[in-house]
Amino acid sequence: MTTFDNIKKYSSLRKLSLREVARKAGLSENALYRYNQGIEPKFETLKAVAKVLNVSVSDLSQQYDQEKADNHKKTDVDLAKDDEDIILSFDGKPIPDEDKELIRRLLRGK
Amino acid sequence: MDEILKDLANYALDHKIGVFFRPVSLETVAQVNPRKRLIFINTNYKIKEQLPLQLAHEICHVMNGDDSLNRLYYSSSLYGVENQANIGALRMLAPYYIEDKPEEYITVDGFMETFAIPEHQRAIAEHVLFNVIGT
């Protein structure tokens, strides 16, 4: 994922357009589109965008992404096979058996 | 507390996130399926004060797109998905705690007590509260 892809992904998760994100980050409206043309944003710009999207700079930066991907390549392949929905528990606490089925059924949305 | 829950549920709906409120066992904590944008809240949970925190935390998981094993696996503890959801949740709750309080009545202990924030999140609570007051 390029930095631009990441910005796009988090913007769409927050239902914001790239123009809105740029404006909130104090940039010109079209600023973010430039990063789709091979230009890498400056760290300060990235920081401002990350703040608007409520993520860390490392979530947006391609370089950081790549380093992590290299470190975990093998596991990446293993895990990629798993396309089951993931259900997360608050504070990682286990769910009592009697409630498991109801919650899974509701959260699978079927 | 109910008003805050209602507010958060509305916020979730505004962001196309579904929330199920159901009474189940006392020990059952909130669950989330980030991909389907669905959250389960146990209205019978033993610590009622903590429900806004649980809901805010799960909303943050959805908003952060924590829906792939890769993302969960790659996260270091510092920027981990849990940590990010914790920070996001406390940012959402801090304004409710601060409200119209004079600054001398605002304390980390008070904040933590109000929402039954787990002790291991104390550093985050301090950081968030300080930042919210600072702005």
PDB file of C-alpha atoms in Angstrom:
ATOM      1  CA  MET A   1       0.000   0.000   0.000  1.00  0.00           C
ATOM      2  CA  THR A   2       1.340   3.424  -0.899  1.00  0.00           C
ATOM      3  CA  THR A   3       0.971   6.379   1.439  1.00  0.00           C
ATOM      4  CA  PHE A   4      -1.754   7.679  -0.850  1.00  0.00           C
ATOM      5  CA  ASP A   5      -3.647   4.353  -0.641  1.00  0.00           C
ATOM      6  CA  ASN A   6      -3.436   4.439   3.137  1.00  0.00           C
ATOM      7  CA  ILE A   7      -4.726   8.001   3.325  1.00  0.00           C
ATOM      8  CA  LYS A   8      -7.562   7.036   1.001  1.00  0.00           C
ATOM      9  CA  LYS A   9      -8.400   3.931   3.031  1.00  0.00           C
ATOM     10  CA  TYR A  10      -8.599   5.723   6.382  1.00  0.00           C
ATOM     11  CA  SER A  11     -10.466   8.672   4.851  1.00  0.00           C
ATOM     12  CA  SER A  12     -13.117   6.363   3.448  1.00  0.00           C
ATOM     13  CA  LEU A  13     -13.381   4.482   6.759  1.00  0.00           C
ATOM     14  CA  ARG A  14     -14.146   7.831   8.364  1.00  0.00           C
ATOM     15  CA  LYS A  15     -16.517   8.784   5.539  1.00  0.00           C
ATOM     16  CA  LEU A  16     -14.400  11.789   4.638  1.00  0.00           C
ATOM     17  CA  SER A  17     -13.404  12.878   1.142  1.00  0.00           C
ATOM     18  CA  LEU A  18      -9.747  13.562   0.390  1.00  0.00           C
ATOM     19  CA  ARG A  19     -10.631  17.215  -0.067  1.00  0.00           C
ATOM     20  CA  GLU A  20     -12.178  17.354   3.398  1.00  0.00           C
ATOM     21  CA  VAL A  21      -9.163  15.653   4.950  1.00  0.00           C
ATOM     22  CA  ALA A  22      -6.825  18.087   3.195  1.00  0.00           C
ATOM     23  CA  ARG A  23      -8.854  21.048   4.383  1.00  0.00           C
ATOM     24  CA  LYS A  24      -8.953  19.814   7.995  1.00  0.00           C
ATOM     25  CA  ALA A  25      -5.184  19.250   7.884  1.00  0.00           C
ATOM     26  CA  GLY A  26      -4.684  22.847   6.747  1.00  0.00           C
ATOM     27  CA  LEU A  27      -3.563  21.883   3.228  1.00  0.00           C
ATOM     28  CA  SER A  28      -4.815  23.041  -0.146  1.00  0.00           C
ATOM     29  CA  GLU A  29      -7.838  21.055  -1.372  1.00  0.00           C
ATOM     30  CA  ASN A  30      -5.960  19.126  -4.019  1.00  0.00           C
ATOM     31  CA  ALA A  31      -2.796  18.590  -1.983  1.00  0.00           C
ATOM     32  CA  LEU A  32      -3.442  14.929  -1.248  1.00  0.00           C
ATOM     33  CA  TYR A  33      -3.946  13.990  -4.896  1.00  0.00           C
ATOM     34  CA  ARG A  34      -0.332  14.910  -5.604  1.00  0.00           C
ATOM     35  CA  TYR A  35       0.731  11.929  -3.503  1.00  0.00           C
ATOM     36  CA  ASN A  36      -0.892   9.671  -6.060  1.00  0.00           C
ATOM     37  CA  GLN A  37       1.756  10.766  -8.550  1.00  0.00           C
ATOM     38  CA  GLY A  38       4.798   9.322  -6.842  1.00  0.00           C
ATOM     39  CA  ILE A  39       5.471  12.332  -4.614  1.00  0.00           C
ATOM     40  CA  GLU A  40       5.983  11.444  -0.949  1.00  0.00           C
ATOM     41  CA  PRO A  41       4.512  13.834   1.627  1.00  0.00           C
ATOM     42  CA  LYS A  42       6.813  15.637   4.035  1.00  0.00           C
ATOM     43  CA  PHE A  43       6.800  14.327   7.594  1.00  0.00           C
ATOM     44  CA  GLU A  44       5.022  17.445   8.890  1.00  0.00           C
ATOM     45  CA  THR A  45       2.263  17.024   6.297  1.00  0.00           C
ATOM     46  CA  LEU A  46       1.919  13.358   7.141  1.00  0.00           C
ATOM     47  CA  LYS A  47       1.644  14.244  10.819  1.00  0.00           C
ATOM     48  CA  ALA A  48      -1.154  16.725  10.142  1.00  0.00           C
ATOM     49  CA  VAL A  49      -3.051  14.203   8.007  1.00  0.00           C
ATOM     50  CA  ALA A  50      -2.533  11.433  10.583  1.00  0.00           C
ATOM     51  CA  LYS A  51      -3.983  13.734  13.244  1.00  0.00           C
ATOM     52  CA  VAL A  52      -7.110  14.405  11.187  1.00  0.00           C
ATOM     53  CA  LEU A  53      -7.581  10.672  10.578  1.00  0.00           C
ATOM     54  CA  ASN A  54      -6.791   9.767  14.202  1.00  0.00           C
ATOM     55  CA  VAL A  55      -4.055   7.295  13.214  1.00  0.00           C
ATOM     56  CA  SER A  56      -0.292   7.203  13.723  1.00  0.00           C
ATOM     57  CA  VAL A  57       2.150   8.384  11.059  1.00  0.00           C
ATOM     58  CA  SER A  58       3.392   4.803  10.733  1.00  0.00           C
ATOM     59  CA  ASP A  59      -0.100   3.729   9.663  1.00  0.00           C
ATOM     60  CA  LEU A  60       0.178   6.020   6.645  1.00  0.00           C
ATOM     61  CA  SER A  61       3.834   5.874   5.689  1.00  0.00           C
ATOM     62  CA  GLN A  62       4.758   3.441   2.978  1.00  0.00           C
ATOM     63  CA  GLN A  63       8.302   3.094   4.194  1.00  0.00           C
ATOM     64  CA  TYR A  64       7.241   1.937   7.626  1.00  0.00           C
ATOM     65  CA  ASP A  65       4.700  -0.406   6.089  1.00  0.00           C
ATOM     66  CA  GLN A  66       7.330  -2.007   3.875  1.00  0.00           C
ATOM     67  CA  GLU A  67       9.737  -2.631   6.729  1.00  0.00           C
ATOM     68  CA  LYS A  68       7.064  -4.399   8.688  1.00  0.00           C
ATOM     69  CA  ALA A  69       5.956  -6.402   5.681  1.00  0.00           C
ATOM     70  CA  ASP A  70       9.504  -7.631   5.084  1.00  0.00           C
ATOM     71  CA  ASN A  71       9.918  -8.650   8.680  1.00  0.00           C
ATOM     72  CA  HIS A  72       6.809 -10.741   8.678  1.00  0.00           C
ATOM     73  CA  LYS A  73       6.607 -12.016   5.142  1.00  0.00           C
ATOM     74  CA  LYS A  74       6.164 -15.673   5.975  1.00  0.00           C
ATOM     75  CA  THR A  75       3.419 -15.089   8.482  1.00  0.00           C
ATOM     76  CA  ASP A  76       1.752 -12.747   6.046  1.00  0.00           C
ATOM     77  CA  VAL A  77       1.236 -15.625   3.623  1.00  0.00           C
ATOM     78  CA  ASP A  78      -0.074 -17.951   6.321  1.00  0.00           C
ATOM     79  CA  LEU A  79      -2.505 -15.422   7.680  1.00  0.00           C
ATOM     80  CA  ALA A  80      -3.723 -14.244   4.306  1.00  0.00           C
ATOM     81  CA  LYS A  81      -5.561 -17.527   3.824  1.00  0.00           C
ATOM     82  CA  ASP A  82      -7.836 -16.754   6.704  1.00  0.00           C
ATOM     83  CA  ASP A  83     -10.761 -14.686   5.445  1.00  0.00           C
ATOM     84  CA  GLU A  84     -13.073 -15.366   8.378  1.00  0.00           C
ATOM     85  CA  ASP A  85     -14.472 -12.264  10.034  1.00  0.00           C
ATOM     86  CA  ILE A  86     -12.516 -11.305  13.087  1.00  0.00           C
ATOM     87  CA  ILE A  87     -14.382 -10.608  16.291  1.00  0.00           C
ATOM     88  CA  LEU A  88     -12.514  -8.619  18.916  1.00  0.00           C
ATOM     89  CA  SER A  89     -13.302  -8.682  22.608  1.00  0.00           C
ATOM     90  CA  PHE A  90     -13.003  -5.616  24.860  1.00  0.00           C
ATOM     91  CA  ASP A  91      -9.684  -5.739  26.730  1.00  0.00           C
ATOM     92  CA  GLY A  92      -9.138  -9.206  25.214  1.00  0.00           C
ATOM     93  CA  LYS A  93     -11.428 -10.777  27.799  1.00  0.00           C
ATOM     94  CA  PRO A  94     -12.920 -14.215  27.070  1.00  0.00           C
ATOM     95  CA  ILE A  95     -16.650 -14.608  26.505  1.00  0.00           C
ATOM     96  CA  PRO A  96     -18.611 -16.994  28.740  1.00  0.00           C
ATOM     97  CA  ASP A  97     -19.694 -20.070  26.747  1.00  0.00           C
ATOM     98  CA  GLU A  98     -23.406 -19.428  27.231  1.00  0.00           C
ATOM     99  CA  ASP A  99     -23.209 -16.100  25.352  1.00  0.00           C
ATOM    100  CA  LYS A 100     -20.852 -17.085  22.553  1.00  0.00           C
ATOM    101  CA  GLU A 101     -23.408 -18.324  20.085  1.00  0.00           C
ATOM    102  CA  LEU A 102     -25.792 -15.370  20.393  1.00  0.00           C
ATOM    103  CA  ILE A 103     -23.003 -12.829  19.988  1.00  0.00           C
ATOM    104  CA  ARG A 104     -21.403 -14.598  17.032  1.00  0.00           C
ATOM    105  CA  ARG A 105     -24.748 -14.883  15.305  1.00  0.00           C
ATOM    106  CA  LEU A 106     -25.530 -11.185  15.780  1.00  0.00           C
ATOM    107  CA  LEU A 107     -22.094  -9.965  14.788  1.00  0.00           C
ATOM    108  CA  ARG A 108     -21.848 -12.059  11.662  1.00  0.00           C
ATOM    109  CA  GLY A 109     -24.842 -10.095  10.453  1.00  0.00           C
ATOM    110  CA  LYS A 110     -26.513 -13.088   8.843  1.00  0.00           C
TER     111      LYS A 110
ATOM    112  CA  MET B   1     -24.315   7.578  31.864  1.00  0.00           C
ATOM    113  CA  ASP B   2     -27.270   6.521  29.714  1.00  0.00           C
ATOM    114  CA  GLU B   3     -27.135   9.853  27.903  1.00  0.00           C
ATOM    115  CA  ILE B   4     -23.498   9.285  26.980  1.00  0.00           C
ATOM    116  CA  LEU B   5     -24.304   5.773  25.736  1.00  0.00           C
ATOM    117  CA  LYS B   6     -27.115   7.213  23.648  1.00  0.00           C
ATOM    118  CA  ASP B   7     -24.807   9.868  22.235  1.00  0.00           C
ATOM    119  CA  LEU B   8     -22.186   7.274  21.343  1.00  0.00           C
ATOM    120  CA  ALA B   9     -24.784   4.999  19.760  1.00  0.00           C
ATOM    121  CA  ASN B  10     -25.967   7.911  17.623  1.00  0.00           C
ATOM    122  CA  TYR B  11     -22.403   8.664  16.663  1.00  0.00           C
ATOM    123  CA  ALA B  12     -22.040   5.002  15.637  1.00  0.00           C
ATOM    124  CA  LEU B  13     -25.206   5.125  13.538  1.00  0.00           C
ATOM    125  CA  ASP B  14     -24.028   8.329  11.857  1.00  0.00           C
ATOM    126  CA  HIS B  15     -20.946   6.382  10.785  1.00  0.00           C
ATOM    127  CA  LYS B  16     -22.952   3.399   9.554  1.00  0.00           C
ATOM    128  CA  ILE B  17     -22.026   1.210  12.517  1.00  0.00           C
ATOM    129  CA  GLY B  18     -24.691  -1.085  13.995  1.00  0.00           C
ATOM    130  CA  VAL B  19     -24.911  -1.572  17.773  1.00  0.00           C
ATOM    131  CA  PHE B  20     -26.780  -4.416  19.512  1.00  0.00           C
ATOM    132  CA  PHE B  21     -27.710  -3.716  23.126  1.00  0.00           C
ATOM    133  CA  ARG B  22     -28.631  -7.001  24.863  1.00  0.00           C
ATOM    134  CA  PRO B  23     -28.602  -8.123  28.516  1.00  0.00           C
ATOM    135  CA  VAL B  24     -26.472 -11.282  28.889  1.00  0.00           C
ATOM    136  CA  SER B  25     -24.152 -12.653  31.611  1.00  0.00           C
ATOM    137  CA  LEU B  26     -22.609 -10.223  34.101  1.00  0.00           C
ATOM    138  CA  GLU B  27     -19.081 -11.030  32.908  1.00  0.00           C
ATOM    139  CA  THR B  28     -19.589 -10.615  29.151  1.00  0.00           C
ATOM    140  CA  VAL B  29     -17.706  -7.612  27.735  1.00  0.00           C
ATOM    141  CA  ALA B  30     -18.352  -5.780  24.446  1.00  0.00           C
ATOM    142  CA  GLN B  31     -17.506  -7.466  21.143  1.00  0.00           C
ATOM    143  CA  VAL B  32     -16.953  -6.049  17.673  1.00  0.00           C
ATOM    144  CA  ASN B  33     -16.842  -7.313  14.112  1.00  0.00           C
ATOM    145  CA  PRO B  34     -14.967  -4.456  12.400  1.00  0.00           C
ATOM    146  CA  ARG B  35     -15.515  -5.782   8.865  1.00  0.00           C
ATOM    147  CA  LYS B  36     -19.297  -5.926   9.251  1.00  0.00           C
ATOM    148  CA  ARG B  37     -19.293  -2.722  11.329  1.00  0.00           C
ATOM    149  CA  LEU B  38     -21.300  -4.407  14.104  1.00  0.00           C
ATOM    150  CA  ILE B  39     -20.898  -4.006  17.860  1.00  0.00           C
ATOM    151  CA  PHE B  40     -22.391  -5.999  20.730  1.00  0.00           C
ATOM    152  CA  ILE B  41     -22.910  -4.269  24.106  1.00  0.00           C
ATOM    153  CA  ASN B  42     -23.994  -6.220  27.189  1.00  0.00           C
ATOM    154  CA  THR B  43     -26.406  -3.935  29.065  1.00  0.00           C
ATOM    155  CA  ASN B  44     -26.182  -6.308  32.033  1.00  0.00           C
ATOM    156  CA  TYR B  45     -22.402  -5.966  32.401  1.00  0.00           C
ATOM    157  CA  LYS B  46     -21.325  -5.927  36.052  1.00  0.00           C
ATOM    158  CA  ILE B  47     -19.708  -2.465  35.860  1.00  0.00           C
ATOM    159  CA  LYS B  48     -22.280  -0.161  34.262  1.00  0.00           C
ATOM    160  CA  GLU B  49     -19.972   2.876  34.370  1.00  0.00           C
ATOM    161  CA  GLN B  50     -17.677   1.119  31.926  1.00  0.00           C
ATOM    162  CA  LEU B  51     -20.221   0.685  29.125  1.00  0.00           C
ATOM    163  CA  PRO B  52     -19.479   4.029  27.413  1.00  0.00           C
ATOM    164  CA  LEU B  53     -15.782   3.145  27.393  1.00  0.00           C
ATOM    165  CA  GLN B  54     -16.488  -0.282  25.909  1.00  0.00           C
ATOM    166  CA  LEU B  55     -18.717   1.181  23.201  1.00  0.00           C
ATOM    167  CA  ALA B  56     -16.281   4.004  22.352  1.00  0.00           C
ATOM    168  CA  HIS B  57     -13.431   1.483  22.194  1.00  0.00           C
ATOM    169  CA  GLU B  58     -15.284  -0.796  19.772  1.00  0.00           C
ATOM    170  CA  ILE B  59     -16.355   2.175  17.627  1.00  0.00           C
ATOM    171  CA  CYS B  60     -12.670   3.067  17.324  1.00  0.00           C
ATOM    172  CA  HIS B  61     -11.830  -0.467  16.159  1.00  0.00           C
ATOM    173  CA  VAL B  62     -14.336  -0.089  13.314  1.00  0.00           C
ATOM    174  CA  MET B  63     -13.179   3.420  12.422  1.00  0.00           C
ATOM    175  CA  ASN B  64      -9.545   2.270  12.437  1.00  0.00           C
ATOM    176  CA  GLY B  65     -10.324  -0.608  10.076  1.00  0.00           C
ATOM    177  CA  ASP B  66      -9.021  -3.288  12.451  1.00  0.00           C
ATOM    178  CA  ASP B  67     -10.478  -6.032  10.319  1.00  0.00           C
ATOM    179  CA  SER B  68      -7.530  -8.002   9.053  1.00  0.00           C
ATOM    180  CA  LEU B  69      -5.305 -10.466  10.844  1.00  0.00           C
ATOM    181  CA  ASN B  70      -2.330  -8.818   9.155  1.00  0.00           C
ATOM    182  CA  ARG B  71      -3.104  -5.500  10.712  1.00  0.00           C
ATOM    183  CA  LEU B  72      -3.608  -7.099  14.112  1.00  0.00           C
ATOM    184  CA  TYR B  73      -0.423  -9.102  13.806  1.00  0.00           C
ATOM    185  CA  TYR B  74       1.841  -6.313  12.606  1.00  0.00           C
ATOM    186  CA  SER B  75       0.952  -3.850  15.290  1.00  0.00           C
ATOM    187  CA  SER B  76       3.644  -3.373  17.868  1.00  0.00           C
ATOM    188  CA  SER B  77       2.479  -2.852  21.422  1.00  0.00           C
ATOM    189  CA  LEU B  78       3.099   0.902  21.227  1.00  0.00           C
ATOM    190  CA  TYR B  79       1.018   1.597  18.145  1.00  0.00           C
ATOM    191  CA  GLY B  80      -0.987  -1.592  18.454  1.00  0.00           C
ATOM    192  CA  VAL B  81      -4.600  -1.683  17.429  1.00  0.00           C
ATOM    193  CA  GLU B  82      -5.689  -2.084  21.050  1.00  0.00           C
ATOM    194  CA  ASN B  83      -3.640   0.879  22.111  1.00  0.00           C
ATOM    195  CA  GLN B  84      -5.021   3.002  19.299  1.00  0.00           C
ATOM    196  CA  ALA B  85      -8.575   2.042  20.154  1.00  0.00           C
ATOM    197  CA  ASN B  86      -7.864   2.852  23.811  1.00  0.00           C
ATOM    198  CA  ILE B  87      -6.534   6.289  22.927  1.00  0.00           C
ATOM    199  CA  GLY B  88      -9.408   6.992  20.538  1.00  0.00           C
ATOM    200  CA  ALA B  89     -12.004   5.897  23.095  1.00  0.00           C
ATOM    201  CA  LEU B  90     -10.605   8.074  25.860  1.00  0.00           C
ATOM    202  CA  ARG B  91     -10.473  11.036  23.468  1.00  0.00           C
ATOM    203  CA  MET B  92     -14.168  10.534  22.818  1.00  0.00           C
ATOM    204  CA  LEU B  93     -15.000  10.327  26.537  1.00  0.00           C
ATOM    205  CA  ALA B  94     -12.769  13.063  27.951  1.00  0.00           C
ATOM    206  CA  PRO B  95     -15.075  15.944  26.911  1.00  0.00           C
ATOM    207  CA  TYR B  96     -17.967  14.306  28.805  1.00  0.00           C
ATOM    208  CA  TYR B  97     -15.851  14.130  31.947  1.00  0.00           C
ATOM    209  CA  ILE B  98     -14.509  17.647  31.646  1.00  0.00           C
ATOM    210  CA  GLU B  99     -17.781  19.290  30.579  1.00  0.00           C
ATOM    211  CA  ASP B 100     -18.191  22.437  32.668  1.00  0.00           C
ATOM    212  CA  LYS B 101     -15.816  21.388  35.457  1.00  0.00           C
ATOM    213  CA  PRO B 102     -13.458  24.066  36.739  1.00  0.00           C
ATOM    214  CA  GLU B 103      -9.914  22.965  35.943  1.00  0.00           C
ATOM    215  CA  GLU B 104      -9.001  22.303  39.584  1.00  0.00           C
ATOM    216  CA  TYR B 105     -11.647  19.562  39.769  1.00  0.00           C
ATOM    217  CA  ILE B 106     -10.311  17.685  36.762  1.00  0.00           C
ATOM    218  CA  THR B 107      -8.122  14.741  37.779  1.00  0.00           C
ATOM    219  CA  VAL B 108      -6.915  11.562  36.146  1.00  0.00           C
ATOM    220  CA  ASP B 109      -8.327   9.595  39.081  1.00  0.00           C
ATOM    221  CA  GLY B 110     -11.691  11.261  38.604  1.00  0.00           C
ATOM    222  CA  PHE B 111     -11.671  10.521  34.893  1.00  0.00           C
ATOM    223  CA  MET B 112     -10.732   6.885  35.479  1.00  0.00           C
ATOM    224  CA  GLU B 113     -13.332   6.442  38.187  1.00  0.00           C
ATOM    225  CA  THR B 114     -16.140   8.011  36.149  1.00  0.00           C
ATOM    226  CA  PHE B 115     -15.767   5.506  33.313  1.00  0.00           C
ATOM    227  CA  ALA B 116     -14.161   2.609  35.242  1.00  0.00           C
ATOM    228  CA  ILE B 117     -11.102   2.879  33.012  1.00  0.00           C
ATOM    229  CA  PRO B 118      -8.835  -0.150  33.632  1.00  0.00           C
ATOM    230  CA  GLU B 119      -5.685   0.668  35.605  1.00  0.00           C
ATOM    231  CA  HIS B 120      -3.397  -0.427  32.750  1.00  0.00           C
ATOM    232  CA  GLN B 121      -4.740   2.513  30.715  1.00  0.00           C
ATOM    233  CA  ARG B 122      -3.678   5.107  33.293  1.00  0.00           C
ATOM    234  CA  ALA B 123      -0.814   6.480  31.189  1.00  0.00           C
ATOM    235  CA  ILE B 124      -3.135   6.902  28.203  1.00  0.00           C
ATOM    236  CA  ALA B 125      -5.797   8.544  30.364  1.00  0.00           C
ATOM    237  CA  GLU B 126      -3.224  11.024  31.660  1.00  0.00           C
ATOM    238  CA  HIS B 127      -1.967  11.774  28.168  1.00  0.00           C
ATOM    239  CA  VAL B 128      -5.434  12.233  26.679  1.00  0.00           C
ATOM    240  CA  LEU B 129      -6.778  14.359  29.527  1.00  0.00           C
ATOM    241  CA  PHE B 130      -3.722  16.609  29.450  1.00  0.00           C
ATOM    242  CA  ASN B 131      -4.064  17.048  25.693  1.00  0.00           C
ATOM    243  CA  VAL B 132      -7.773  17.793  25.780  1.00  0.00           C
ATOM    244  CA  ILE B 133      -7.378  20.410  28.501  1.00  0.00           C
ATOM    245  CA  GLY B 134      -4.376  21.846  26.679  1.00  0.00           C
ATOM    246  CA  THR B 135      -6.370  22.676  23.578  1.00  0.00           C
TER     247      THR B 135
END
